[in-house]
PDB file of C-alpha atoms in Angstrom:
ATOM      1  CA  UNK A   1     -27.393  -2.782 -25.891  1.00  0.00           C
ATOM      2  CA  UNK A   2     -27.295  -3.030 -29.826  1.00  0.00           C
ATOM      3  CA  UNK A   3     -28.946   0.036 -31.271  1.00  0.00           C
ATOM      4  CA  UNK A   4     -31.244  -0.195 -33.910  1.00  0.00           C
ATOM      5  CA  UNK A   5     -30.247   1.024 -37.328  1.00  0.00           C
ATOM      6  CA  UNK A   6     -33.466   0.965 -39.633  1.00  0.00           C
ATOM      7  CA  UNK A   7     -36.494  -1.176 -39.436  1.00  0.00           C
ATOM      8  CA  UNK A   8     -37.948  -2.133 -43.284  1.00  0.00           C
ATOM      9  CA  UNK A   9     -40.488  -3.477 -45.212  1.00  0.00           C
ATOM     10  CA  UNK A  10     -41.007  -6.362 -47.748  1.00  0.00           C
ATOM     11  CA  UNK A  11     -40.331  -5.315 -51.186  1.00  0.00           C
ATOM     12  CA  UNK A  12     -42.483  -6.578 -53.843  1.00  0.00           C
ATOM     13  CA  UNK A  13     -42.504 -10.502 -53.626  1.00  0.00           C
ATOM     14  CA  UNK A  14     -41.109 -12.116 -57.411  1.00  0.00           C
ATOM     15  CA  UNK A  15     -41.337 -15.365 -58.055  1.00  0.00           C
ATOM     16  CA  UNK A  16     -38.125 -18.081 -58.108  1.00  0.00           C
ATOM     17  CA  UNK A  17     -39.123 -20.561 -60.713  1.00  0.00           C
ATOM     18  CA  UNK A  18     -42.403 -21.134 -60.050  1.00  0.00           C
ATOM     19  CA  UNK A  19     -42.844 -22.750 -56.528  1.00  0.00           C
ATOM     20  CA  UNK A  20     -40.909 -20.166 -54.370  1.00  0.00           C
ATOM     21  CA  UNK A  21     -42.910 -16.514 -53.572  1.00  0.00           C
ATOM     22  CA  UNK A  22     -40.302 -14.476 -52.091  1.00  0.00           C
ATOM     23  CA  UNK A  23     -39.196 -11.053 -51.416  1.00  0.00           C
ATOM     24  CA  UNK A  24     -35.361 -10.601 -50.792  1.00  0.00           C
ATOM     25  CA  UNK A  25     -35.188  -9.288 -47.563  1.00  0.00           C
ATOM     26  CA  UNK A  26     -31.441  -8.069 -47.913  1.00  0.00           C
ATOM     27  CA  UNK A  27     -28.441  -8.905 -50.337  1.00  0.00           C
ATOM     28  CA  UNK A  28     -24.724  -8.575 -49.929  1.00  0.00           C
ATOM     29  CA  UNK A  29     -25.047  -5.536 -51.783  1.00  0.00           C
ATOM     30  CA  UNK A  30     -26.527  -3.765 -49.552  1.00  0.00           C
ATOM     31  CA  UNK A  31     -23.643  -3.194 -47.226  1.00  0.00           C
ATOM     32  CA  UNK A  32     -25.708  -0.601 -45.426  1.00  0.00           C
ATOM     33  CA  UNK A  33     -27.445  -2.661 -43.629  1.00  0.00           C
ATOM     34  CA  UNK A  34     -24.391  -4.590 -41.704  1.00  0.00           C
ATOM     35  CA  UNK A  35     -25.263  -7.958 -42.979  1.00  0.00           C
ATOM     36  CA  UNK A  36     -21.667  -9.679 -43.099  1.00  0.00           C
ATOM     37  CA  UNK A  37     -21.129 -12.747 -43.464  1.00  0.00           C
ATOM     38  CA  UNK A  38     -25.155 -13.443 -44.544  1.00  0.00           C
ATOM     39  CA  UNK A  39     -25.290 -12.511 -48.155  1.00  0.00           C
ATOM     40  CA  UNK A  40     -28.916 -12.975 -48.644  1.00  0.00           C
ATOM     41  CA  UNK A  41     -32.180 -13.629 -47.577  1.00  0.00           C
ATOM     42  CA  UNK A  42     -35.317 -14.591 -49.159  1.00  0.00           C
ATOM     43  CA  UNK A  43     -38.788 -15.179 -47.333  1.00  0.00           C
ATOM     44  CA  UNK A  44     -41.616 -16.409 -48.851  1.00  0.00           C
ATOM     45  CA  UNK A  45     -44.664 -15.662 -46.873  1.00  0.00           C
ATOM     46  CA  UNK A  46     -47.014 -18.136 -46.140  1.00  0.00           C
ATOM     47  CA  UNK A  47     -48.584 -18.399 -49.427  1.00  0.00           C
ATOM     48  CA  UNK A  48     -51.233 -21.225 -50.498  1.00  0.00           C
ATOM     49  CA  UNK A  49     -50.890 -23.428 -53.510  1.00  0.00           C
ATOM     50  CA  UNK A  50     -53.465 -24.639 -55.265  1.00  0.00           C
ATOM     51  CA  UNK A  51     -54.086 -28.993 -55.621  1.00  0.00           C
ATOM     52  CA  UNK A  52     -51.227 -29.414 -59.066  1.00  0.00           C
ATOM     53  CA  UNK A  53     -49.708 -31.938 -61.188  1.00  0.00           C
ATOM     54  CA  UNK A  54     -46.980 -30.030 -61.988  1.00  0.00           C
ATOM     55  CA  UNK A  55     -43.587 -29.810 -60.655  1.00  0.00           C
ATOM     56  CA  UNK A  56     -43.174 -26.626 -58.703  1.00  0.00           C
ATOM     57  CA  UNK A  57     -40.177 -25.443 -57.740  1.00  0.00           C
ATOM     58  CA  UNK A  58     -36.795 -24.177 -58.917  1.00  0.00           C
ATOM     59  CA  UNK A  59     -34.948 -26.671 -61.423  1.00  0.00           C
ATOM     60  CA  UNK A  60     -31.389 -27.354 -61.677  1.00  0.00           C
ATOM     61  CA  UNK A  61     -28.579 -24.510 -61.314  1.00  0.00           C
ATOM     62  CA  UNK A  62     -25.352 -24.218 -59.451  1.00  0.00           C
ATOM     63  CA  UNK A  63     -23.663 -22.043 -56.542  1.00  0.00           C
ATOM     64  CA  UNK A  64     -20.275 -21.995 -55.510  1.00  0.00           C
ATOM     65  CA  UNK A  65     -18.809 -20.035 -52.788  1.00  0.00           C
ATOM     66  CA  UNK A  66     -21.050 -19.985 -49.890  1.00  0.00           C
ATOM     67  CA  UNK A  67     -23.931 -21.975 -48.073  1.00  0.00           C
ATOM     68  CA  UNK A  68     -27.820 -22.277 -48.694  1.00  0.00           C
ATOM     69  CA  UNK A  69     -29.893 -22.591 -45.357  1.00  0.00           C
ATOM     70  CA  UNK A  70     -33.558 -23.209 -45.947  1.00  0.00           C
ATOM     71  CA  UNK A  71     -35.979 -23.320 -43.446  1.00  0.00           C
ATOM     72  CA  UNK A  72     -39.410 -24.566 -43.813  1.00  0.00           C
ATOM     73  CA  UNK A  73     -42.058 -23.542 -41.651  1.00  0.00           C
ATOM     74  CA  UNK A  74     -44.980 -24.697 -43.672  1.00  0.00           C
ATOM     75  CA  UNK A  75     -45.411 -27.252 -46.214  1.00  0.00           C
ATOM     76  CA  UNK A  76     -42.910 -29.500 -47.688  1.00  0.00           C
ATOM     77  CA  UNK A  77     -39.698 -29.756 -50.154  1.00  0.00           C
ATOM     78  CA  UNK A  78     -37.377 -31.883 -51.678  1.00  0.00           C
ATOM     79  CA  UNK A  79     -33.764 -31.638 -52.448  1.00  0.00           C
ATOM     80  CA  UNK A  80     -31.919 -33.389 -54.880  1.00  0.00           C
ATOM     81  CA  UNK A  81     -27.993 -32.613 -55.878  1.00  0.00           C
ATOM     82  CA  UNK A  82     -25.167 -33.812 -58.543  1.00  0.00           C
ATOM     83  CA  UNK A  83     -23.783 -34.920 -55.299  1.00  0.00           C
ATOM     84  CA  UNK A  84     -26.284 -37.692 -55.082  1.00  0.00           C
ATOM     85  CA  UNK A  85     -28.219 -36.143 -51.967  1.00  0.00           C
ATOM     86  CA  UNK A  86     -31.876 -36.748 -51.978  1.00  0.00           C
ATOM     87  CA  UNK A  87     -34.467 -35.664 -49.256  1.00  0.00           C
ATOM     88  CA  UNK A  88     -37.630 -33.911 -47.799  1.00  0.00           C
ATOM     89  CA  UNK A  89     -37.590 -31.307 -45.744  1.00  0.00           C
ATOM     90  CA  UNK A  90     -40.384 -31.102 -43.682  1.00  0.00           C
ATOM     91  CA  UNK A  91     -42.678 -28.749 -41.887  1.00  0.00           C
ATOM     92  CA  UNK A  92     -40.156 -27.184 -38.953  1.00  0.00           C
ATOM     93  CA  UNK A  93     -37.076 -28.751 -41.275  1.00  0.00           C
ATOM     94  CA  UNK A  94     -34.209 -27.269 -42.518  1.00  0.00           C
ATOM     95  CA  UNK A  95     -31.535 -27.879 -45.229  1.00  0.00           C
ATOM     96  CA  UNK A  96     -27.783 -26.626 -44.843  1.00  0.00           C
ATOM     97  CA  UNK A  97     -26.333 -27.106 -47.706  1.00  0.00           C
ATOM     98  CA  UNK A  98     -22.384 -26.144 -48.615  1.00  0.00           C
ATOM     99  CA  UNK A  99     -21.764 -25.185 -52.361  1.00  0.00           C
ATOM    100  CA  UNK A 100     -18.170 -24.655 -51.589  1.00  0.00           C
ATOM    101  CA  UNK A 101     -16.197 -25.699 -54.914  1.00  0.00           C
ATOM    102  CA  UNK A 102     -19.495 -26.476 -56.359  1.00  0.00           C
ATOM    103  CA  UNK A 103     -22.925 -28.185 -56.591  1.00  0.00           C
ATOM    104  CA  UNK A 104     -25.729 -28.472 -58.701  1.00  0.00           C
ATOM    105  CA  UNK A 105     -28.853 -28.433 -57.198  1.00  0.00           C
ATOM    106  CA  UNK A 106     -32.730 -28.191 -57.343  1.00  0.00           C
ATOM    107  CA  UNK A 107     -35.464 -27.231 -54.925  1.00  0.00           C
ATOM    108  CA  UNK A 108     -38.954 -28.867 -55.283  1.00  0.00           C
ATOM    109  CA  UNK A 109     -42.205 -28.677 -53.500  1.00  0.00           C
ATOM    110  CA  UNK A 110     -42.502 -32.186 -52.494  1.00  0.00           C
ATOM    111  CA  UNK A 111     -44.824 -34.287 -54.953  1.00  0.00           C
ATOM    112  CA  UNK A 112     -47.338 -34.726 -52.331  1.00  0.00           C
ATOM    113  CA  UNK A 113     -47.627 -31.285 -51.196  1.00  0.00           C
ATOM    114  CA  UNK A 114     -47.983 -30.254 -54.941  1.00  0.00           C
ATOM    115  CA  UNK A 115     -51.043 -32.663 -55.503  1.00  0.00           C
ATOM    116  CA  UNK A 116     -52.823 -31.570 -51.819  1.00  0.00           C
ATOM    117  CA  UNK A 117     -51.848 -27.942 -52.410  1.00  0.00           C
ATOM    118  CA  UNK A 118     -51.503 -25.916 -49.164  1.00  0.00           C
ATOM    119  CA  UNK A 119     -49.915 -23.347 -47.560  1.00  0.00           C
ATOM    120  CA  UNK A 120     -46.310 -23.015 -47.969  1.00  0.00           C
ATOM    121  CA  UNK A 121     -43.722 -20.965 -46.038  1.00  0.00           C
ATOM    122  CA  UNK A 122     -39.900 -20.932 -46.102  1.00  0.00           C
ATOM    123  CA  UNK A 123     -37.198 -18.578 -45.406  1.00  0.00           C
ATOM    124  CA  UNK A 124     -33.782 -19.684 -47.866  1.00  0.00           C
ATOM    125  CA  UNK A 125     -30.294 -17.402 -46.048  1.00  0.00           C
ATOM    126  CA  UNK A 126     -27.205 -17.567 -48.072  1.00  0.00           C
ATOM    127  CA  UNK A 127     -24.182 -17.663 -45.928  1.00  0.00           C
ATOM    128  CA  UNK A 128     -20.787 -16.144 -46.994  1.00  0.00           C
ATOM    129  CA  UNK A 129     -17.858 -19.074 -46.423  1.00  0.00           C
ATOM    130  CA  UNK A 130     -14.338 -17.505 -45.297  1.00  0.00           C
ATOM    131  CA  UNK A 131     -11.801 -17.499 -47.535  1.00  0.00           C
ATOM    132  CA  UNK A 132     -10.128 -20.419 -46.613  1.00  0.00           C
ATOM    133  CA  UNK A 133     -13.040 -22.462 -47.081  1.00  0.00           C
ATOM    134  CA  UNK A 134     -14.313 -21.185 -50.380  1.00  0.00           C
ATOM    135  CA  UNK A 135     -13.543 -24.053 -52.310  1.00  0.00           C
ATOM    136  CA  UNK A 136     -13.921 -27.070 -49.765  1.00  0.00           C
ATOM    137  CA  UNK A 137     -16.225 -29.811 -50.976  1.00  0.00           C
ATOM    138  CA  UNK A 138     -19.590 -29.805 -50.763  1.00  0.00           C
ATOM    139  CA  UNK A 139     -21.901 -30.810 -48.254  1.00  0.00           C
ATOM    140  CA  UNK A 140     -25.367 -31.398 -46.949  1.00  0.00           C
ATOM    141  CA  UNK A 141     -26.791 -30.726 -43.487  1.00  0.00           C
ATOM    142  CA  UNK A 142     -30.525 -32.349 -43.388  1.00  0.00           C
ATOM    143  CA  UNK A 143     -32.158 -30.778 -39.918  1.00  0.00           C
ATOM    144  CA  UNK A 144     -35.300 -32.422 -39.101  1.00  0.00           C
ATOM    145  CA  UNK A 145     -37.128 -30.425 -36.475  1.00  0.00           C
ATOM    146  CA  UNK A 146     -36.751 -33.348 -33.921  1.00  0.00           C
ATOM    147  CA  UNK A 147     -32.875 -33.002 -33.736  1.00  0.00           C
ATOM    148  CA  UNK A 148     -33.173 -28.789 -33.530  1.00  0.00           C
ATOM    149  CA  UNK A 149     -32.623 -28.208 -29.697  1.00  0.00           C
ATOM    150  CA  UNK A 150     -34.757 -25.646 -27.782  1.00  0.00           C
ATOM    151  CA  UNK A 151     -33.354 -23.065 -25.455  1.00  0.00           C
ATOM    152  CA  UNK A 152     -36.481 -22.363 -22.794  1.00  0.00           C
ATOM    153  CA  UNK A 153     -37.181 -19.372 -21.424  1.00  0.00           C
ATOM    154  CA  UNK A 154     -39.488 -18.242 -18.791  1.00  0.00           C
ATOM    155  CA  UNK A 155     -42.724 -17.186 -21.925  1.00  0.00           C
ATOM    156  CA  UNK A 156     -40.502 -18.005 -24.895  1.00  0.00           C
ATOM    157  CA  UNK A 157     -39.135 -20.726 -26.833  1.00  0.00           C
ATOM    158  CA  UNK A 158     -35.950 -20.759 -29.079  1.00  0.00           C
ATOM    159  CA  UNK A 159     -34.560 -23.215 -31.500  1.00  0.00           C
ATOM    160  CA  UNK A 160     -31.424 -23.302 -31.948  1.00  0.00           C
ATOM    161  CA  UNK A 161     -30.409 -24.362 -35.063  1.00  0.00           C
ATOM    162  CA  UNK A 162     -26.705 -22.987 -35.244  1.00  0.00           C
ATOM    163  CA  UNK A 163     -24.903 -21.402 -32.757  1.00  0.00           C
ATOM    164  CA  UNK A 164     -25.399 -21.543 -29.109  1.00  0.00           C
ATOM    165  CA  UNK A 165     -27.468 -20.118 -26.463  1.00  0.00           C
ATOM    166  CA  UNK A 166     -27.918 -20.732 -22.531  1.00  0.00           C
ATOM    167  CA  UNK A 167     -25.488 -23.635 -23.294  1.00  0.00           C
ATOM    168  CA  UNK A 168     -27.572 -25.106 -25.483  1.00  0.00           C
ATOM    169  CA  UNK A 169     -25.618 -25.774 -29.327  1.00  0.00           C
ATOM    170  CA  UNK A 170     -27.245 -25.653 -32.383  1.00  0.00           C
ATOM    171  CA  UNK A 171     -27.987 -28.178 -34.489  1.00  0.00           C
ATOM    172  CA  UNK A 172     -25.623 -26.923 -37.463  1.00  0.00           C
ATOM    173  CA  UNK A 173     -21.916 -27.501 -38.362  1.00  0.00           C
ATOM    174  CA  UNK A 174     -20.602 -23.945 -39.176  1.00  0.00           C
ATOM    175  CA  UNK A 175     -17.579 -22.868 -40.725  1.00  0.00           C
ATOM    176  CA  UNK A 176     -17.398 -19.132 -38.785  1.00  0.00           C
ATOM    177  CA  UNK A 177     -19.507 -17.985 -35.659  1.00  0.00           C
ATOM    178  CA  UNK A 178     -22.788 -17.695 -36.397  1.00  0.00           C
ATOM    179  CA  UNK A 179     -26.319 -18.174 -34.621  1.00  0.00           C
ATOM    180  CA  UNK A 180     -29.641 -18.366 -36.059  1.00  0.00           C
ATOM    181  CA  UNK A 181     -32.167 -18.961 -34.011  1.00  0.00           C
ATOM    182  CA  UNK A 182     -35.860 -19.483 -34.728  1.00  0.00           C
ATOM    183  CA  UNK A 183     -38.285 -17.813 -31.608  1.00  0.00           C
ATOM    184  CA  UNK A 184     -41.887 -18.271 -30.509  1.00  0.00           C
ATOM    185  CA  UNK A 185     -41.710 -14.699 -28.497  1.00  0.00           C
ATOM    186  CA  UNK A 186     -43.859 -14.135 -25.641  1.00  0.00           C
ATOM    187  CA  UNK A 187     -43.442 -10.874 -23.612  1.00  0.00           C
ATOM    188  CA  UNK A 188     -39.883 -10.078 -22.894  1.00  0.00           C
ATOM    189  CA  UNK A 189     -36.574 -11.551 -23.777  1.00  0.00           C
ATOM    190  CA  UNK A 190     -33.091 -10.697 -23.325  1.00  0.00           C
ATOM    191  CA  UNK A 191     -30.601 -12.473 -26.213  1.00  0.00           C
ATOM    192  CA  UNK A 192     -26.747 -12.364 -25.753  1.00  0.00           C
ATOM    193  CA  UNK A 193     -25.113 -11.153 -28.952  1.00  0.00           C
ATOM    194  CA  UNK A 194     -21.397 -10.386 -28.579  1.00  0.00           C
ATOM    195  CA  UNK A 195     -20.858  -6.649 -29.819  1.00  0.00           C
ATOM    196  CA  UNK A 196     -18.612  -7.836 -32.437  1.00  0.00           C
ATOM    197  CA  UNK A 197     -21.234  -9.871 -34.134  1.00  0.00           C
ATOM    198  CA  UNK A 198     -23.658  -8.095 -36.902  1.00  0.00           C
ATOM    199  CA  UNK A 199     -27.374  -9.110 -36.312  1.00  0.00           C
ATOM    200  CA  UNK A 200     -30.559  -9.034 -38.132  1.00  0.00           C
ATOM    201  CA  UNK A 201     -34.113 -10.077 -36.978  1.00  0.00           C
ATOM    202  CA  UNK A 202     -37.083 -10.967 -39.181  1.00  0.00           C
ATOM    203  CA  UNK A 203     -40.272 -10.972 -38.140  1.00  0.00           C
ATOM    204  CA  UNK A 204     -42.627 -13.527 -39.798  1.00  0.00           C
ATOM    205  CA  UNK A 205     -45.904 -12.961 -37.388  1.00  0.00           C
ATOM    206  CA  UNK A 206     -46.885 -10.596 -34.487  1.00  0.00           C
ATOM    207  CA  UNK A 207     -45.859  -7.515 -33.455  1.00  0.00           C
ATOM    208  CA  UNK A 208     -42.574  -6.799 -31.875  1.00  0.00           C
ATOM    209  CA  UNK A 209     -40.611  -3.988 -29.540  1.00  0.00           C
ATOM    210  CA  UNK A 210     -37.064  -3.499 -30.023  1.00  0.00           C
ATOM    211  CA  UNK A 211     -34.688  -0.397 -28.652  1.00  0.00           C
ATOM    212  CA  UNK A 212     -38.101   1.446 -28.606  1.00  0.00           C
ATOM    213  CA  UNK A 213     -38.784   0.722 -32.310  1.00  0.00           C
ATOM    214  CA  UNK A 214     -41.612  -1.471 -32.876  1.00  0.00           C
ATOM    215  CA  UNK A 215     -41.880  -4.167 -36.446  1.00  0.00           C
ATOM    216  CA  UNK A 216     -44.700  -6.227 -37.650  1.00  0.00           C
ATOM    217  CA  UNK A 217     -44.889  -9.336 -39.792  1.00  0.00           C
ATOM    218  CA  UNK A 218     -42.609  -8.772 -43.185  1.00  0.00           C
ATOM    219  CA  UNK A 219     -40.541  -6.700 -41.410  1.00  0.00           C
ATOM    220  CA  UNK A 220     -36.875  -6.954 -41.116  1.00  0.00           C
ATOM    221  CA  UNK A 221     -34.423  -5.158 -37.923  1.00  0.00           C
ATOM    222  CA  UNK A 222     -31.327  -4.267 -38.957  1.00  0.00           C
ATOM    223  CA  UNK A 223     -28.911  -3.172 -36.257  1.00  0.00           C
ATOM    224  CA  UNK A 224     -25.556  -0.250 -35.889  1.00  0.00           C
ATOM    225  CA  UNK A 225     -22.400  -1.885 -35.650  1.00  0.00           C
ATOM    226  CA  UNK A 226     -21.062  -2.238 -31.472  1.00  0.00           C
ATOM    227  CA  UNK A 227     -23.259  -2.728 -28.575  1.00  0.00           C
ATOM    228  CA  UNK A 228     -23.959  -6.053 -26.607  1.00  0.00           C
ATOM    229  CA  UNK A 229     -27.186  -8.136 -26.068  1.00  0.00           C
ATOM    230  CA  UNK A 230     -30.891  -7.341 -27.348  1.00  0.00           C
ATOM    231  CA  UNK A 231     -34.217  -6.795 -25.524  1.00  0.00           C
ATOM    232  CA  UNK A 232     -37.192  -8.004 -27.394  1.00  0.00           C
ATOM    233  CA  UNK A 233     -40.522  -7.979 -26.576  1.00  0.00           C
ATOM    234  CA  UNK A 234     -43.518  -9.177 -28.347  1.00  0.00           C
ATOM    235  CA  UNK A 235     -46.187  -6.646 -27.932  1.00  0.00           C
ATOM    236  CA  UNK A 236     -48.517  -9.673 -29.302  1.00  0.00           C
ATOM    237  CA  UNK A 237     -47.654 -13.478 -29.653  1.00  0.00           C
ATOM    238  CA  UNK A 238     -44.783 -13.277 -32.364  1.00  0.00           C
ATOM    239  CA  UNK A 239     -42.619 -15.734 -34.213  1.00  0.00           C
ATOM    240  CA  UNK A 240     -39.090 -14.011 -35.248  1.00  0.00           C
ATOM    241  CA  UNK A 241     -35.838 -15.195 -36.602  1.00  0.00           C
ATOM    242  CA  UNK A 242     -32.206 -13.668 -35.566  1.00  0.00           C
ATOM    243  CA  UNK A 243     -29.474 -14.326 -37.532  1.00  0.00           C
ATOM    244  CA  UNK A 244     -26.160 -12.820 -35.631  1.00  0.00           C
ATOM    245  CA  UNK A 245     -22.739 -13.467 -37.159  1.00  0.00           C
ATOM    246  CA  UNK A 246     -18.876 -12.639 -37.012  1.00  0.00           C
ATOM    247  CA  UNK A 247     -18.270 -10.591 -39.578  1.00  0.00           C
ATOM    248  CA  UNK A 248     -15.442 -12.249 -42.370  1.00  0.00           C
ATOM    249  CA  UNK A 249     -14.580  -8.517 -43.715  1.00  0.00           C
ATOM    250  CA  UNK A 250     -13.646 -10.220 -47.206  1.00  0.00           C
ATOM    251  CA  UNK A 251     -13.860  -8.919 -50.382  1.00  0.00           C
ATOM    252  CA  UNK A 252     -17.319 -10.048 -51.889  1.00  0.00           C
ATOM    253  CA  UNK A 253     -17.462 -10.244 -55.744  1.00  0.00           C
ATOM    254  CA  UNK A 254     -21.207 -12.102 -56.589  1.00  0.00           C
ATOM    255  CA  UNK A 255     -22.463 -13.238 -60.405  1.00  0.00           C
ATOM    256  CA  UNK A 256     -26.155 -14.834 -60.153  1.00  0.00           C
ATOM    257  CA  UNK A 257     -25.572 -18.048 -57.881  1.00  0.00           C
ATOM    258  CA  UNK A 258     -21.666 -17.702 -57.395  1.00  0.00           C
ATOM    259  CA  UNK A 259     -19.853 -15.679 -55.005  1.00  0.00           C
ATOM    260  CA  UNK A 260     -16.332 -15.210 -54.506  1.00  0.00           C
ATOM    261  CA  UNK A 261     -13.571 -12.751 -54.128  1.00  0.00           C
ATOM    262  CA  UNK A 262     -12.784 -11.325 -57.319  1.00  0.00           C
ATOM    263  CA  UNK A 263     -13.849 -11.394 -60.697  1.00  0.00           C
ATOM    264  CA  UNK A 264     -11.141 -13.511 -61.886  1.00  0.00           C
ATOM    265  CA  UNK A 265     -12.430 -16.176 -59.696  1.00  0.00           C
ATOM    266  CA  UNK A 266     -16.208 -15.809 -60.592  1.00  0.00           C
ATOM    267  CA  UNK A 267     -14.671 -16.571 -64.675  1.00  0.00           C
ATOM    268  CA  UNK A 268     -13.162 -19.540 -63.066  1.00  0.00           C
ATOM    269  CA  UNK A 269     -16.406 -20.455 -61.637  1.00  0.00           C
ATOM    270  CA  UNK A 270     -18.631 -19.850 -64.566  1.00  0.00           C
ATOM    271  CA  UNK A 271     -15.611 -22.048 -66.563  1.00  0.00           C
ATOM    272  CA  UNK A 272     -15.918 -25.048 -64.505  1.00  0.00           C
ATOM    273  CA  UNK A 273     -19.497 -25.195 -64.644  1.00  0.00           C
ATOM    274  CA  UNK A 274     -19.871 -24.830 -68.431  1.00  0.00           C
ATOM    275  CA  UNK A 275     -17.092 -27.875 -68.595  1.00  0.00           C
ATOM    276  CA  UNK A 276     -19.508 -29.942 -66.377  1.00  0.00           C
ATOM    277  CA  UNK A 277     -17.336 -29.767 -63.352  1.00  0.00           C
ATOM    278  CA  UNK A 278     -19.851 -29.374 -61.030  1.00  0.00           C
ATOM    279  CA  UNK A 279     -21.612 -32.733 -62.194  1.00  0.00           C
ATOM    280  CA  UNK A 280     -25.178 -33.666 -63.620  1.00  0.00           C
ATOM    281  CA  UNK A 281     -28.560 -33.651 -62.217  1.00  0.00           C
ATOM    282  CA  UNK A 282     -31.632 -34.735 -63.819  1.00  0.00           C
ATOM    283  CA  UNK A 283     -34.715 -32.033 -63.060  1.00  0.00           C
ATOM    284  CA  UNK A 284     -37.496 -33.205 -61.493  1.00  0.00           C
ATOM    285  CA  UNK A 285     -39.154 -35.509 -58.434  1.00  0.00           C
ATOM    286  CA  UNK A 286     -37.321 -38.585 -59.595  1.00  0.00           C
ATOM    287  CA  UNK A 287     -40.091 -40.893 -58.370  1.00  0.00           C
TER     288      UNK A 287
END
């Protein structure tokens, strides 16, 4: 079995633009915690918005290098990109998005969630692309929760929305091996994760046992490197997310929303965007 390394808290929550209440719950720079090939992830708690007639959200900027997976557990969002891709995500929705050579993009709160106000929740993972595939042209994965398989267990449920499990294959195209899987846990369950992989586990809600170690809600499990397979069990009705993944052992040189190899190739990045090369986008709902 995988050992566990460190279990850890939120840190304080800032805000991204002004529709998105997250706390980073690990970076790339924090090598520590065995996170290869995820760079980063971001959770915003389930957090309620008030009725508003303004656009909330994060406006136009770029990435290059990697991939943006966003999923929404509450509420709603729109995407929009200089690539000419529109669309909602909705509640139990997720967005894959490929930056590769480059994309503008923004992320709304839908118009109609912003004038009913609600409760919103969304966890956004960046995903390292290998070296190979740094530059290849960008694309967009919309997931609607109808077309994310579940994996059935004897208490528990698992969607699959990359990877595989039980012989069931995610939903996802993916560029290296990787599995993230989104679980309703109820008492025990046994996940396969090949010892090579690095895994992480969030917990959103509930209360959850791991290699003896027990994590709440805003909590994340990071495990030591070898091992194979996890027990979890939910000491009280919990909803988790695993994210296990080959590791790409690159070298990982990041500047705000680009990440590459080397520096030389972040200049190169920050050059194309400034001469437009990563096309136009106008802010805002569009509609």
């Amino acid at each position: 079995m995988k050992k566990v390394a460190r279990i850890y808290k939120a840190p304080p929550k800032h805000w991204m633009g002004n529709g998105f209440y997250v706390a980073t719950m690990f970076s790339y720079k924090e090598t520590y915690k065995n996170v290869d090939p995820f760079l980063l992830l971001d959770y915003n708690a389930p957090y309620t918005f008030k009725p508003s007639a303004e656009c909330l959200g994060v406006g136009p900027h770029p990435h290059r290098g990697f991939e943006t997976i966003t999923l929404v557990y509450q509420g709603e969002m729109k995407h929009s990109d200089s690539h000419g891709v529109e669309r909602l995500v909705p509640s139990g929705g997720v967005q894959w998005m490929t930056a590769g050579f480059g994309v503008l993009h923004q992320e709304l709160l839908s118009k109609k969630f912003c004038q009913q106000g609600g409760v919103f929740e969304m966890v956004q993972i960046w995903l390292n692309l290998p070296k190979a595939h740094k530059m290849t042209p960008p694309k967009y994965q919309a997931i609607n929760p109808e077309q994310i398989p579940v994996a059935p267990f004897k208490k528990s449920q698992v969607r699959v929305v990359a990877g595989a499990l039980n012989g069931v294959e995610g939903a996802a195209q993916t560029f290296s091996p990787v599995n993230v899987w989104d679980i309703e846990l109820r008492g025990f369950l046994s996940l396969p994760i090949p010892q090579e992989h690095n895994i992480l586990i969030l917990v959103r809600e509930g209360l959850v046992s791991v290699d003896q170690q027990e994590a709440s809600a805003q909590h994340l499990i990071t495990f030591q490197k070898g091992g194979q397979g996890v027990h979890l069990e939910a000491l009280k009705p919990s909803q988790v997310l695993v994210l296990t993944g080959l590791p790409l052992d690159e070298p990982i040189v990041g500047h705000g929303p680009f990440v590459m190899h080397n520096k030389a190739e972040i200049e190169q990045a920050l050059e194309d965007f400034n001469a437009g090369k990563f096309g136009t986008l106008k802010a805002g709902h569009g509609d």
